[in-house]
């Protein structure tokens, strides 16, 4: 009942020299804003169903002790006014808006994560996307593409998953990597002395040394070559030439979150890459690709439907791995066709 709660709280706001403005909610509880001389803003809302929320916005120069005293006084007063009849009381830590270094990044399933990011190591807008590399004290440098956490130096689990979790022998094999600009996949594969790894990317950056080692120092090595170009025309060229690979590893994009595969352009792109990749596979070759958060069950089911629309029949199995910086569990697919053995490994959120 706002009529019994609000008057008791007003005295505390007035002591802080906060001026009150009451807003009309058309009978849906009580809403008021309180503004101080220094720009401090408090929003008090008493909802009809019994929830009381108090949002406090302040400047970084405000005294933390002073703010804590205000919140402590409000909390203590509420307990008295409600005679201890409170189901739960929760004080959330402050969100820092407008900071020079952004610490907040969403997970694939829409949860907001605050990272211990303390520095922007690198930022550039390429022809394809916005590229950031941020430093985290816990995860090392983190590659962020268009606002999506892509890979951190701590995320060896991702690289191991998308290359087969140690179950594949790449020695003497022809491998095609689509994407993988962080260099992690390439660094792992060259350890096994493959015949040739071709990596097609639209940008190579040098700030993930713990991930890529020295493989990105040169565009060509004894057993690999890096092509800085659009992979779609190259895949079409390989199809026309009849060139095949023992392995194709797709590290371009995760399974789209959208649940409208017939309308979303990302789904169209995924289907195109999947179709072209299967067409350049050796008859006994394997195809690995990333998936998405295991919480996105509908999107993953839609992806499985796409596998059923390929030119050859596909069966698949699933596996889940945990990538440290994603704070999510992710799934793995292994698919087998009647003509070619196609392993599909999902390893990204």
Coordinates of C-alpha atoms in Angstrom, one line a residue:
X1 CA 0.0 0.0 0.0
X2 CA 1.8 3.1 -1.3
X3 CA -0.2 5.4 1.0
X4 CA 1.4 3.7 4.0
X5 CA 4.9 3.3 2.6
X6 CA 5.6 6.5 0.7
X7 CA 5.1 9.1 3.5
X8 CA 7.6 7.3 5.7
X9 CA 10.3 7.4 2.9
X10 CA 9.7 11.0 2.0
X11 CA 11.4 12.3 5.1
X12 CA 14.6 10.6 4.1
X13 CA 14.6 12.1 0.6
X14 CA 13.9 15.5 2.0
X15 CA 16.8 15.2 4.4
X16 CA 19.0 14.7 1.3
X17 CA 17.5 17.9 -0.2
X18 CA 15.9 16.0 -3.0
X19 CA 12.9 17.7 -4.7
X20 CA 10.0 15.4 -5.4
X21 CA 7.9 15.1 -8.6
X22 CA 5.0 12.7 -8.6
X23 CA 3.9 11.0 -11.9
X24 CA 0.5 9.7 -12.8
X25 CA 0.4 5.9 -13.2
X26 CA -3.3 5.6 -14.0
X27 CA -3.9 3.6 -10.8
X28 CA -0.9 1.3 -11.3
X29 CA 0.9 2.0 -8.1
X30 CA 3.0 5.0 -7.1
X31 CA 5.9 6.6 -9.1
X32 CA 8.0 9.6 -8.1
X33 CA 11.4 11.1 -9.1
X34 CA 13.6 12.9 -6.7
X35 CA 16.3 15.2 -8.0
X36 CA 19.2 16.8 -6.0
X37 CA 21.2 19.9 -6.6
X38 CA 24.2 17.9 -7.8
X39 CA 22.2 16.0 -10.4
X40 CA 21.6 13.0 -8.2
X41 CA 18.4 11.2 -9.3
X42 CA 16.2 8.7 -7.4
X43 CA 13.3 6.9 -8.9
X44 CA 10.8 5.4 -6.4
X45 CA 8.2 3.0 -7.6
X46 CA 5.7 1.1 -5.5
X47 CA 4.0 -1.5 -7.8
X48 CA 0.4 -2.6 -7.2
X49 CA 1.5 -6.2 -6.7
X50 CA 3.8 -5.3 -3.8
X51 CA 7.2 -4.7 -5.4
X52 CA 9.1 -1.6 -4.2
X53 CA 12.0 -0.5 -6.4
X54 CA 14.4 2.4 -5.7
X55 CA 16.8 3.3 -8.5
X56 CA 19.6 5.7 -7.6
X57 CA 21.7 7.5 -10.3
X58 CA 24.7 9.5 -9.4
X59 CA 27.9 11.0 -10.6
X60 CA 31.3 9.3 -10.2
X61 CA 32.4 12.1 -8.0
X62 CA 29.7 11.4 -5.4
X63 CA 30.8 10.0 -2.1
X64 CA 30.3 6.3 -2.0
X65 CA 29.9 6.4 1.7
X66 CA 27.2 9.1 1.4
X67 CA 25.3 7.0 -1.1
X68 CA 25.6 3.9 1.0
X69 CA 24.2 5.8 4.0
X70 CA 21.2 6.9 1.9
X71 CA 20.5 3.3 0.7
X72 CA 21.0 1.9 4.2
X73 CA 18.5 4.5 5.6
X74 CA 15.9 3.6 3.0
X75 CA 16.3 -0.1 3.6
X76 CA 16.1 0.3 7.3
X77 CA 13.0 2.5 7.0
X78 CA 11.2 0.0 4.7
X79 CA 11.7 -2.8 7.2
X80 CA 10.1 -0.6 9.9
X81 CA 7.2 0.6 7.7
X82 CA 6.4 -2.9 6.5
X83 CA 6.8 -4.4 10.0
X84 CA 9.4 -6.8 8.7
X85 CA 6.9 -8.3 6.3
X86 CA 9.4 -8.4 3.4
X87 CA 9.7 -11.5 1.2
X88 CA 13.1 -10.5 -0.2
X89 CA 15.3 -7.4 -0.3
X90 CA 18.1 -7.1 -2.8
X91 CA 20.7 -4.4 -3.5
X92 CA 22.3 -4.6 -6.9
X93 CA 25.8 -3.3 -7.6
X94 CA 26.1 -0.1 -9.6
X95 CA 26.2 -0.1 -13.4
X96 CA 28.8 2.4 -14.7
X97 CA 27.4 4.2 -17.7
X98 CA 29.6 6.1 -20.1
X99 CA 32.9 4.8 -18.9
X100 CA 35.9 5.0 -21.1
X101 CA 36.1 1.2 -21.1
X102 CA 32.9 -0.7 -21.5
X103 CA 32.7 -3.7 -19.1
X104 CA 29.2 -4.9 -20.1
X105 CA 28.6 -7.5 -22.8
X106 CA 25.5 -9.7 -23.4
X107 CA 25.5 -13.4 -23.7
X108 CA 23.9 -15.1 -26.6
X109 CA 20.8 -15.9 -24.6
X110 CA 20.3 -12.2 -23.5
X111 CA 22.0 -12.1 -20.1
X112 CA 24.2 -9.1 -19.2
X113 CA 27.7 -10.0 -18.0
X114 CA 30.1 -7.5 -16.4
X115 CA 33.7 -8.3 -17.2
X116 CA 36.8 -7.1 -15.4
X117 CA 37.9 -5.2 -18.5
X118 CA 40.4 -2.5 -17.8
X119 CA 41.7 -1.5 -21.3
X120 CA 40.8 -1.3 -24.9
X121 CA 43.8 -2.8 -26.6
X122 CA 42.6 -2.4 -30.2
X123 CA 39.6 -1.1 -32.1
X124 CA 38.9 -0.8 -35.8
X125 CA 36.0 -0.8 -38.2
X126 CA 36.8 -3.1 -41.1
X127 CA 34.8 -3.4 -44.3
X128 CA 32.8 -6.1 -42.6
X129 CA 32.5 -5.5 -38.9
X130 CA 33.6 -3.5 -35.8
X131 CA 36.6 -5.2 -34.2
X132 CA 37.6 -4.7 -30.6
X133 CA 40.2 -6.4 -28.5
X134 CA 39.7 -5.7 -24.8
X135 CA 41.9 -6.7 -21.9
X136 CA 40.4 -8.7 -19.0
X137 CA 42.5 -9.5 -15.9
X138 CA 40.8 -12.9 -15.7
X139 CA 40.5 -14.0 -19.3
X140 CA 43.4 -12.1 -21.0
X141 CA 42.7 -10.3 -24.3
X142 CA 39.1 -10.7 -25.6
X143 CA 38.2 -10.4 -29.2
X144 CA 34.8 -8.7 -29.6
X145 CA 33.2 -8.5 -33.1
X146 CA 30.1 -6.3 -33.6
X147 CA 29.5 -6.3 -29.8
X148 CA 29.6 -10.1 -29.6
X149 CA 32.3 -11.7 -27.4
X150 CA 34.1 -13.9 -29.9
X151 CA 37.1 -15.5 -28.1
X152 CA 39.5 -14.8 -25.2
X153 CA 43.0 -15.9 -24.7
X154 CA 41.7 -18.2 -22.0
X155 CA 39.3 -20.0 -24.3
X156 CA 41.4 -23.0 -25.4
X157 CA 38.3 -25.1 -24.9
X158 CA 36.7 -23.4 -27.8
X159 CA 39.6 -24.1 -30.1
X160 CA 39.9 -27.7 -29.0
X161 CA 36.2 -28.2 -29.5
X162 CA 36.0 -26.9 -33.0
X163 CA 39.0 -29.0 -34.1
X164 CA 37.6 -32.2 -32.7
X165 CA 38.7 -32.3 -29.0
X166 CA 41.9 -34.2 -29.8
X167 CA 40.1 -37.1 -31.6
X168 CA 41.3 -36.0 -35.1
X169 CA 44.6 -36.7 -36.8
X170 CA 45.5 -33.8 -39.0
X171 CA 49.0 -35.0 -40.0
X172 CA 49.4 -34.9 -43.8
X173 CA 45.8 -33.6 -44.3
X174 CA 44.4 -30.8 -46.4
X175 CA 42.5 -28.4 -44.2
X176 CA 40.3 -25.4 -45.1
X177 CA 39.6 -22.9 -42.3
X178 CA 36.8 -20.3 -42.9
X179 CA 37.3 -17.4 -40.6
X180 CA 39.4 -18.0 -37.5
X181 CA 41.1 -14.6 -37.6
X182 CA 42.2 -14.9 -34.0
X183 CA 44.7 -17.6 -35.2
X184 CA 43.8 -20.1 -32.5
X185 CA 42.6 -22.9 -34.8
X186 CA 45.6 -22.5 -37.1
X187 CA 48.1 -22.5 -34.2
X188 CA 46.6 -25.8 -32.9
X189 CA 46.5 -27.5 -36.3
X190 CA 50.1 -26.7 -37.4
X191 CA 51.3 -28.6 -34.3
X192 CA 50.2 -31.8 -36.0
X193 CA 52.1 -31.1 -39.3
X194 CA 49.2 -31.1 -41.8
X195 CA 50.0 -31.2 -45.5
X196 CA 48.5 -27.7 -46.0
X197 CA 46.1 -25.5 -44.1
X198 CA 44.3 -22.7 -46.1
X199 CA 42.7 -20.1 -43.8
X200 CA 40.4 -17.6 -45.4
X201 CA 39.7 -14.4 -43.3
X202 CA 38.8 -10.8 -43.8
X203 CA 41.2 -9.5 -41.1
X204 CA 44.2 -10.7 -39.1
X205 CA 45.1 -9.0 -35.8
X206 CA 48.2 -9.4 -33.7
X207 CA 46.9 -8.9 -30.2
X208 CA 46.1 -12.5 -29.2
X209 CA 49.6 -13.9 -28.9
X210 CA 48.6 -16.4 -26.3
X211 CA 46.0 -17.8 -28.7
X212 CA 47.7 -17.7 -32.1
X213 CA 51.4 -17.9 -31.1
X214 CA 53.5 -16.8 -34.0
X215 CA 51.4 -18.3 -36.8
X216 CA 50.0 -14.9 -37.8
X217 CA 53.4 -13.3 -38.2
X218 CA 53.5 -14.4 -41.8
X219 CA 50.7 -15.1 -44.3
X220 CA 52.5 -18.3 -45.5
X221 CA 54.3 -21.0 -43.6
X222 CA 55.7 -24.5 -44.3
X223 CA 52.2 -26.1 -44.0
X224 CA 49.7 -23.2 -44.1
X225 CA 48.6 -20.1 -46.1
X226 CA 46.4 -17.3 -45.0
X227 CA 44.1 -15.6 -47.6
X228 CA 42.7 -12.2 -46.7
X229 CA 39.5 -12.2 -48.8
X230 CA 35.8 -13.1 -48.9
X231 CA 35.4 -16.8 -48.5
X232 CA 32.2 -17.2 -50.6
X233 CA 33.8 -16.5 -54.1
X234 CA 36.8 -18.7 -53.1
X235 CA 34.6 -21.6 -52.1
X236 CA 32.7 -21.3 -55.4
X237 CA 36.0 -21.3 -57.2
X238 CA 37.1 -24.5 -55.4
X239 CA 33.7 -26.1 -56.3
X240 CA 34.2 -25.3 -60.0
X241 CA 37.8 -26.6 -59.9
X242 CA 36.7 -29.8 -58.1
X243 CA 39.2 -29.2 -55.3
X244 CA 38.5 -31.0 -52.0
X245 CA 39.7 -30.9 -48.4
X246 CA 40.0 -33.6 -45.8
X247 CA 38.6 -31.1 -43.2
X248 CA 36.6 -27.9 -43.5
X249 CA 36.4 -25.9 -40.2
X250 CA 33.8 -23.1 -40.2
X251 CA 34.6 -20.4 -37.7
X252 CA 32.8 -17.6 -39.5
X253 CA 29.6 -17.2 -37.5
X254 CA 27.5 -18.9 -34.8
X255 CA 24.1 -20.3 -35.4
X256 CA 21.8 -17.2 -35.6
X257 CA 19.6 -16.4 -32.6
X258 CA 16.7 -15.5 -34.9
X259 CA 13.9 -18.0 -35.1
X260 CA 12.9 -16.9 -38.6
X261 CA 15.3 -18.8 -40.9
X262 CA 13.4 -17.9 -44.1
X263 CA 13.6 -14.2 -43.4
X264 CA 16.9 -13.6 -41.6
X265 CA 19.9 -13.0 -43.8
X266 CA 22.3 -14.7 -41.3
X267 CA 20.4 -17.9 -41.8
X268 CA 20.8 -17.5 -45.6
X269 CA 24.5 -17.0 -45.2
X270 CA 24.8 -20.0 -42.9
X271 CA 23.0 -22.2 -45.5
X272 CA 25.2 -20.9 -48.3
X273 CA 28.4 -21.7 -46.4
X274 CA 27.2 -25.1 -45.3
X275 CA 26.2 -26.1 -48.8
X276 CA 29.5 -24.8 -50.4
X277 CA 31.6 -26.4 -47.6
X278 CA 30.0 -29.9 -48.1
X279 CA 30.7 -29.6 -51.8
X280 CA 34.4 -29.1 -51.3
X281 CA 34.7 -32.0 -48.8
X282 CA 36.7 -35.1 -49.7
X283 CA 34.4 -38.1 -49.7
X284 CA 35.9 -39.2 -46.4
X285 CA 36.3 -35.6 -45.1
X286 CA 34.9 -34.0 -42.0
X287 CA 33.3 -30.6 -41.4
X288 CA 33.4 -28.7 -38.1
X289 CA 31.4 -25.6 -37.2
X290 CA 30.5 -23.6 -34.2
X291 CA 27.0 -23.7 -32.7
X292 CA 25.5 -21.4 -30.1
X293 CA 24.4 -21.3 -26.4
X294 CA 22.6 -24.5 -25.3
X295 CA 19.9 -22.3 -23.9
X296 CA 18.9 -21.3 -27.5
X297 CA 17.0 -24.5 -28.0
X298 CA 14.7 -23.3 -30.7
X299 CA 17.5 -21.8 -32.8
X300 CA 19.5 -25.0 -32.5
X301 CA 16.5 -27.0 -33.6
X302 CA 16.1 -24.8 -36.6
X303 CA 19.7 -25.4 -37.5
X304 CA 19.1 -29.1 -37.3
X305 CA 16.3 -28.7 -39.7
X306 CA 18.7 -27.0 -42.1
X307 CA 20.9 -30.1 -42.0
X308 CA 18.0 -32.1 -43.2
X309 CA 17.7 -29.9 -46.3
X310 CA 21.2 -30.6 -47.6
X311 CA 21.8 -32.3 -50.9
X312 CA 22.9 -35.4 -49.0
X313 CA 21.3 -37.1 -45.9
X314 CA 22.8 -36.1 -42.6
X315 CA 22.7 -37.7 -39.1
X316 CA 24.2 -35.9 -36.1
X317 CA 25.2 -36.2 -32.5
X318 CA 25.6 -33.5 -29.9
X319 CA 28.3 -32.6 -27.3
X320 CA 28.5 -29.7 -24.9
X321 CA 31.6 -27.7 -23.9
X322 CA 32.1 -24.7 -21.7
X323 CA 34.0 -21.7 -23.0
X324 CA 35.4 -19.7 -20.0
X325 CA 34.8 -16.1 -21.3
X326 CA 31.3 -16.9 -22.7
X327 CA 30.0 -17.9 -19.2
X328 CA 27.8 -20.3 -21.2
X329 CA 27.6 -24.0 -22.2
X330 CA 27.7 -24.6 -25.9
X331 CA 26.9 -27.6 -28.0
X332 CA 28.7 -29.9 -30.5
X333 CA 27.2 -31.6 -33.6
X334 CA 28.6 -34.6 -35.3
X335 CA 26.9 -35.5 -38.6
X336 CA 27.3 -38.5 -40.9
X337 CA 26.0 -38.8 -44.4
X338 CA 25.4 -41.8 -46.6
X339 CA 28.1 -40.7 -49.0
X340 CA 30.6 -38.7 -46.9
X341 CA 31.3 -38.6 -43.3
X342 CA 30.7 -35.1 -42.1
X343 CA 31.5 -34.2 -38.5
X344 CA 29.8 -31.0 -37.3
X345 CA 31.2 -29.6 -34.1
X346 CA 29.5 -26.7 -32.4
X347 CA 31.8 -24.7 -30.1
X348 CA 30.7 -21.1 -29.8
X349 CA 28.1 -19.0 -28.1

